[in-house]
Short mmCIF file of C-alpha atoms in Angstrom, two decimals:
data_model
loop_
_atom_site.label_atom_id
_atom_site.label_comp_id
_atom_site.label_asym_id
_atom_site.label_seq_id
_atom_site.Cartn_x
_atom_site.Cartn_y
_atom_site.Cartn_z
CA UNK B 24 -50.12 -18.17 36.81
CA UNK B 25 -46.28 -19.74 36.61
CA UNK B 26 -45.09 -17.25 40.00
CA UNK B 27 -41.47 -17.93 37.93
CA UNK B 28 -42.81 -16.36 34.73
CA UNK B 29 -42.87 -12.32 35.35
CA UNK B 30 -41.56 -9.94 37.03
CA UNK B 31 -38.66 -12.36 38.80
CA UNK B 32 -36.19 -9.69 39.86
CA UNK B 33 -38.10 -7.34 41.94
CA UNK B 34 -36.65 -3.41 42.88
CA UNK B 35 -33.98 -3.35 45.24
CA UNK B 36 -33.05 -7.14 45.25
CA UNK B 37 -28.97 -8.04 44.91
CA UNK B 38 -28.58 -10.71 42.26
CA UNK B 39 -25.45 -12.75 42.74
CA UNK B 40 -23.83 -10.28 45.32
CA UNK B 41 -22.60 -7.94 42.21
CA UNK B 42 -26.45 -6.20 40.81
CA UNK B 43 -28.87 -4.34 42.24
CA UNK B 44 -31.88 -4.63 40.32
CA UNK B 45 -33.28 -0.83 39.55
CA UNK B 46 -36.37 -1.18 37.63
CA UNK B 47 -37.72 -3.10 34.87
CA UNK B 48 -37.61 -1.40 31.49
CA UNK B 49 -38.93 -4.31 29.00
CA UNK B 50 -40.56 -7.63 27.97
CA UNK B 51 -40.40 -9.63 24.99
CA UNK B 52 -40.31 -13.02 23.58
CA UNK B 53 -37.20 -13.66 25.32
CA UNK B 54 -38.26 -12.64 28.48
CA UNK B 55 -37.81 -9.46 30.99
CA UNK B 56 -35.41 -6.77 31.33
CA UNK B 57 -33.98 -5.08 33.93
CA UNK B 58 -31.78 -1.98 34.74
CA UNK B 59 -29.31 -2.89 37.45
CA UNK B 60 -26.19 -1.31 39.40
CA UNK B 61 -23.13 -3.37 39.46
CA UNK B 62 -21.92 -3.13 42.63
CA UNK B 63 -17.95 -3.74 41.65
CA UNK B 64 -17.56 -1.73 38.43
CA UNK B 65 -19.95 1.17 39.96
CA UNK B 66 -22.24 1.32 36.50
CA UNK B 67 -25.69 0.66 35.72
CA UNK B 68 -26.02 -2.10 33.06
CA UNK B 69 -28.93 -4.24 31.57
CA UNK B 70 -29.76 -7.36 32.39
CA UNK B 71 -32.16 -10.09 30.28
CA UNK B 72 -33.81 -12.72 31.70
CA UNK B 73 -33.98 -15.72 29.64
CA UNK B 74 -37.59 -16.69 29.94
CA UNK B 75 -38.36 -20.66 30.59
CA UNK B 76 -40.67 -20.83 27.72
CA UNK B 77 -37.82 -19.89 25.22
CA UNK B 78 -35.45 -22.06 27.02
CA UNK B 79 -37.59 -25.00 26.58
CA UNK B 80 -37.87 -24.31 22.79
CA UNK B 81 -33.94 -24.21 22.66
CA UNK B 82 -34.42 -28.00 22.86
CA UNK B 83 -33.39 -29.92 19.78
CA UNK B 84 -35.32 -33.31 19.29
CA UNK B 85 -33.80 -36.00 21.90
CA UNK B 86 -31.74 -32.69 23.80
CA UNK B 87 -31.57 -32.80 27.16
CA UNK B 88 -31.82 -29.39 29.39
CA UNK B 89 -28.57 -29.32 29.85
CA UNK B 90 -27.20 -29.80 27.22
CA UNK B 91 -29.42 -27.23 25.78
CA UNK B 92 -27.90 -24.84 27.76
CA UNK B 93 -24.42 -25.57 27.20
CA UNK B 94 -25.24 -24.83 23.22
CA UNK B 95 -26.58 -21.50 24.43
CA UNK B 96 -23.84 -20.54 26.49
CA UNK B 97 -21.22 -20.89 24.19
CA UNK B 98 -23.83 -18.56 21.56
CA UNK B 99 -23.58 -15.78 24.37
CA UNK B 100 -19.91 -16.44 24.53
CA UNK B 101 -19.33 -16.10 20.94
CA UNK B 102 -21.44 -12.78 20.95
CA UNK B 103 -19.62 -11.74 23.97
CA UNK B 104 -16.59 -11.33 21.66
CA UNK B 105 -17.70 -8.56 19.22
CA UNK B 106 -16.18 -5.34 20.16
CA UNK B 107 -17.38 -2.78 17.82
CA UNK B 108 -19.26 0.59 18.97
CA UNK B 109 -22.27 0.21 16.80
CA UNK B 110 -23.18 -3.27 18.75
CA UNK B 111 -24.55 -3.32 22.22
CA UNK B 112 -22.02 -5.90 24.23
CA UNK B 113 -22.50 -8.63 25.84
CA UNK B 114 -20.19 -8.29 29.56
CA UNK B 115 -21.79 -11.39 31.61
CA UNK B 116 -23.51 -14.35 31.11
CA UNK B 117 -25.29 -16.02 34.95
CA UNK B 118 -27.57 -18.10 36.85
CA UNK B 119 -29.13 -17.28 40.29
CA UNK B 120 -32.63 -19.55 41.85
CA UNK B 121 -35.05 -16.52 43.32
CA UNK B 122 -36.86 -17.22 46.13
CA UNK B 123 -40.81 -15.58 44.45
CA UNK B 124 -43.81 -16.33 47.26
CA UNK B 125 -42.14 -19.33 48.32
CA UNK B 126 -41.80 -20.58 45.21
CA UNK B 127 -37.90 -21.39 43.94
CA UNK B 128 -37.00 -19.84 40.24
CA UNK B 129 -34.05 -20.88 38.82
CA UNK B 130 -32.99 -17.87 36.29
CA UNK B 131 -30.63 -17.79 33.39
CA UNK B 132 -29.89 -14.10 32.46
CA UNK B 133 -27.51 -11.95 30.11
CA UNK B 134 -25.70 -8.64 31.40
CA UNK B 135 -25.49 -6.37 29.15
CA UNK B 136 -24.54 -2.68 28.56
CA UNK B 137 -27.14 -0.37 28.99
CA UNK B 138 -28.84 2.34 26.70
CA UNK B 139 -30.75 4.77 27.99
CA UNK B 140 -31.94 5.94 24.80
CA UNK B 141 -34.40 5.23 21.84
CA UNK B 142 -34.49 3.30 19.68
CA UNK B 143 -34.07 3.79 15.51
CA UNK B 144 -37.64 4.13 15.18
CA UNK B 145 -37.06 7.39 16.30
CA UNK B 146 -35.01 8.62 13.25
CA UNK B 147 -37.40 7.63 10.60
CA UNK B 148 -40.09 9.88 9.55
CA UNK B 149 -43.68 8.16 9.40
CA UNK B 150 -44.18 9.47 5.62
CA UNK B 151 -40.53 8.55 5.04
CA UNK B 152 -37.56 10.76 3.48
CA UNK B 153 -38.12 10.06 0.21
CA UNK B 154 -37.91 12.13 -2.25
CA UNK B 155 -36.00 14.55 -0.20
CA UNK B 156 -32.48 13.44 -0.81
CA UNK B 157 -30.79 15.49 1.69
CA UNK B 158 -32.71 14.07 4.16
CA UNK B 159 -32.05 10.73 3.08
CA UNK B 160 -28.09 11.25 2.98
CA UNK B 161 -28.35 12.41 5.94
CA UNK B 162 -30.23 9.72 7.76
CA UNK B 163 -27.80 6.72 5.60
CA UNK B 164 -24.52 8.72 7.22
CA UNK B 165 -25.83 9.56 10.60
CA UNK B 166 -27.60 6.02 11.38
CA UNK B 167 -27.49 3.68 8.38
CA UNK B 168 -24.33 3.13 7.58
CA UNK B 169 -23.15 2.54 11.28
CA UNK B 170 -25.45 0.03 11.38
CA UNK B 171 -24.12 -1.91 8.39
CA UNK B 172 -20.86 -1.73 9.90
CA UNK B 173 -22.17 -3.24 13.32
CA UNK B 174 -23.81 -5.95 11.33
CA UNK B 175 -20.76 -6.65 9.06
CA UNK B 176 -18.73 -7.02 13.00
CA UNK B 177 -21.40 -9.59 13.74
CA UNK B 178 -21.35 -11.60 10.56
CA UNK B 179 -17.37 -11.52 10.47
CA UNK B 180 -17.65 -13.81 13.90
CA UNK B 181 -20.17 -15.93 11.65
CA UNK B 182 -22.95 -15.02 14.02
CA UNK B 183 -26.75 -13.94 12.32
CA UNK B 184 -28.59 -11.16 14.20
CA UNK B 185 -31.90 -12.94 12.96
CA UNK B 186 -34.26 -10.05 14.18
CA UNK B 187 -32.97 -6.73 12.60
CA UNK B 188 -35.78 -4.14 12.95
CA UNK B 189 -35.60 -0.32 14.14
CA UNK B 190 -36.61 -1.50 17.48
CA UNK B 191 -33.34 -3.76 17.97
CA UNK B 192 -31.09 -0.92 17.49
CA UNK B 193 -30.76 1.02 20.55
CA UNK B 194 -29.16 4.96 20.37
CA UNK B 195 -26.93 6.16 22.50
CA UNK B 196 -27.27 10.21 21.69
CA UNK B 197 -26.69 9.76 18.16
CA UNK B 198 -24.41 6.38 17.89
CA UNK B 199 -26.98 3.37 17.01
CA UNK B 200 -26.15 -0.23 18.73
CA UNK B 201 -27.59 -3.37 17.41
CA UNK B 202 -28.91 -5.72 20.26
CA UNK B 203 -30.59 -8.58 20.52
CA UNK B 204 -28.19 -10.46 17.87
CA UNK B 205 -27.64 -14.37 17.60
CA UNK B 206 -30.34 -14.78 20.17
CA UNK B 207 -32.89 -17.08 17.94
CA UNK B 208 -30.73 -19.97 17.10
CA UNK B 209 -33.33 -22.99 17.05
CA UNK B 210 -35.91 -23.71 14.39
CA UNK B 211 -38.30 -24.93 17.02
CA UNK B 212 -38.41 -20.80 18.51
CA UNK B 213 -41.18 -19.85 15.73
CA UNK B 214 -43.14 -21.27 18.51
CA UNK B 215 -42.59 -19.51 20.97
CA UNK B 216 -42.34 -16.02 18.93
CA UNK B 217 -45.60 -16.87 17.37
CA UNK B 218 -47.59 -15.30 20.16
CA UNK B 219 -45.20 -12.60 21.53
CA UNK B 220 -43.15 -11.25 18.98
CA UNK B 221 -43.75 -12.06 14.93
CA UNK B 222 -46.85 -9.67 15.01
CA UNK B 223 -44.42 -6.63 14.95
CA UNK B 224 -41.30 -8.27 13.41
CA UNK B 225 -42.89 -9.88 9.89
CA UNK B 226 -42.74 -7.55 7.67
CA UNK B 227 -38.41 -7.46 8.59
CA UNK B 228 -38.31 -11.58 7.93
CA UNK B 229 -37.19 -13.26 4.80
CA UNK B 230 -39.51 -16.32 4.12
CA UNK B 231 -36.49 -18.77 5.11
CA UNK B 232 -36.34 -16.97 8.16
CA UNK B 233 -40.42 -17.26 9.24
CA UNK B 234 -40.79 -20.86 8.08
CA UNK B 235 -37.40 -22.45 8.95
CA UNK B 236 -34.94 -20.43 11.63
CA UNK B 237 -31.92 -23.04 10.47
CA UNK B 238 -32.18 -21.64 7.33
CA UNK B 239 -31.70 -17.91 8.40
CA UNK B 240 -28.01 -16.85 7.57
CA UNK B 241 -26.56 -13.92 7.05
CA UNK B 242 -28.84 -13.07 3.86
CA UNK B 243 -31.39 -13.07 6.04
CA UNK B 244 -29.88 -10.18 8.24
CA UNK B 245 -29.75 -8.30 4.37
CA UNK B 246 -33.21 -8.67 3.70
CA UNK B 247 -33.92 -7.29 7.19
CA UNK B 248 -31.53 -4.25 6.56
CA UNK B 249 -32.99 -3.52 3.25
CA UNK B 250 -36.49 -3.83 4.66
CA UNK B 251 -35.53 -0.99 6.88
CA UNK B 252 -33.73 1.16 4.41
CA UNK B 253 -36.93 0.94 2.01
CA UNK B 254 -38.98 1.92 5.57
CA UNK B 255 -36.60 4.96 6.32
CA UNK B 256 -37.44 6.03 2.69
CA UNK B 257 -40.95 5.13 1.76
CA UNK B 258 -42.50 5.71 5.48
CA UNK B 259 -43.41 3.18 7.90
CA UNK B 260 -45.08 -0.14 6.45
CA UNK B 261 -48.35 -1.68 7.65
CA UNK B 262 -50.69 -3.74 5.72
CA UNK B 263 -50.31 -2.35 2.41
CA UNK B 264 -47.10 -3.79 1.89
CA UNK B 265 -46.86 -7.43 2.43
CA UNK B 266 -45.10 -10.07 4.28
CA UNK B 267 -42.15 -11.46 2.41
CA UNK B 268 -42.37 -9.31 -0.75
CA UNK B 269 -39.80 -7.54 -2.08
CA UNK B 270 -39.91 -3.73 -2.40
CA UNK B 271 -38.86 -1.00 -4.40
CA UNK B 272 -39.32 2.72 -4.72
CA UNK B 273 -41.33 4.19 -7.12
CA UNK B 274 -40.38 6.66 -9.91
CA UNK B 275 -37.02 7.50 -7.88
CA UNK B 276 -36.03 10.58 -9.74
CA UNK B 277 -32.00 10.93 -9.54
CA UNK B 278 -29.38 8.62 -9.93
CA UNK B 279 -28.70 8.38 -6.39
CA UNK B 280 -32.11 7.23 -5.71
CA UNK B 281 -32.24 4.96 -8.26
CA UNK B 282 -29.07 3.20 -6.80
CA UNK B 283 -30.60 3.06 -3.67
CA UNK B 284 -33.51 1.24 -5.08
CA UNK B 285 -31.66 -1.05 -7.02
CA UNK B 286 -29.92 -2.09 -3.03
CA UNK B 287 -33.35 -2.20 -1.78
CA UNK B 288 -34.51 -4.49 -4.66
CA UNK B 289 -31.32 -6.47 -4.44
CA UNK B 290 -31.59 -7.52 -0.70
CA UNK B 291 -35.31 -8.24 -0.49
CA UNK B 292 -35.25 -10.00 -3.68
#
């Protein structure tokens, strides 16, 4: 096993003179993340590790490393500059070589706020709200509609979130915050994501998305919000429903509902 590829920032370790590293609290296709202190500003933050497998699919044909990483620098930098309280942000990008059982690990990582919170998921009933429209005006006014305005902050810098799902949109209390935006830039990332993360994400990609990432823009990021509105409403998908179709309610029974389904028909059309 790679001794660079898990579990590179162990408890207790100072990163860079400015983080102590706290605990790990995830792993995806991107790599690990950590809570850490920040030794300056006296606050805990998260960082993500940029994993050397998705690094290595940044590569365009004929790129070098480098210049690889330049591209996805100035990506973090652009994301760096939304301000808006329904998006997780971006205060640090950095690069530090670990010393891991003798074994030298360069490391690219993010710092990011940190949410101690869950996650979306957590707002949407299994069975769904529908028909129970007080439920479901609720839910759009508490946790939906924030969410559209987080998105619209990230699509008015012309960046694409590219994985919208209720696990990508942290809560802290009751204030959701998108994360994980603009990360999967290349075409070449399917795979990579093939093994670690697609399995869960799917059934939130538009067909231009899964087959060709340059061809995810911003209408991509609608299909994946209507997608989740259907979710919040219908109850959570699995097999039944399938990959890349569009969705609807059925028999919605008031005008509102029917308007709703018309926006859920619309953006995963």
């Amino acid at each position: 096993m790679d001794e660079c590829s898990q579990n590179i920032f162990e408890p207790g370790k100072v990163i860079n003179g400015q983080w102590v590293i706290l605990e790990l609290i995830g792993k995806g296709g991107m790599g690990e993340v950590y809570r850490a202190h920040q030794l300056n500003l006296k606050r805990d933050v998260a960082l993500k590790v940029i994993s050397s497998q998705w690094l290595q699919a940044l590569l365009e044909d004929e790129e070098e490393m480098e210049t690889a990483m330049q591209r996805f620098k100035r990506e973090v930098q652009a994301m760096a500059r939304v301000r808006h309280p329904n998006v997780l942000q971006i205060f640090d990008y950095g690069s530090a070589v670990i010393q891991k059982d003798a074994t030298a690990c360069p490391v690219e990582f993010i710092c990011m706020e940190y949410v101690a919170g869950n996650t979306l998921r957590h707002t949407m009933s299994e069975e769904g709200f529908y028909p129970e429209q007080e439920l479901v005006i609720s839910w759009l006014q508490d946790y939906f509609l924030p969410v559209l305005k987080g998105v619209q902050a990230i699509h008015d810098l012309d960046i694409v979130h590219r994985d919208l799902k209720p696990e990508n949109i942290m809560l802290d209390g009751r204030t959701p915050k998108i994360a994980d935006f603009g990360l999967a830039r290349s075409n070449r990332l399917k795979q990579v994501t093939g093994s670690m993360e697609i399995k869960g994400t799917a059934h939130y990609m538009s067909p231009e998305h899964f087959f060709d990432f340059k061809r995810a823009d911003q209408r991509a990021d609608i299909y994946s919000l209507g997608k989740i509105l259907f979710e919040a409403l219908d109850g959570k998908m699995n097999k039944k429903i399938p990959t890349f179709k569009s969705v609807g309610l059925k028999n919605p029974g008031s005008p509102f509902l029917r308007k709703l389904d018309h926006i859920i028909r619309d953006a995963t059309a």
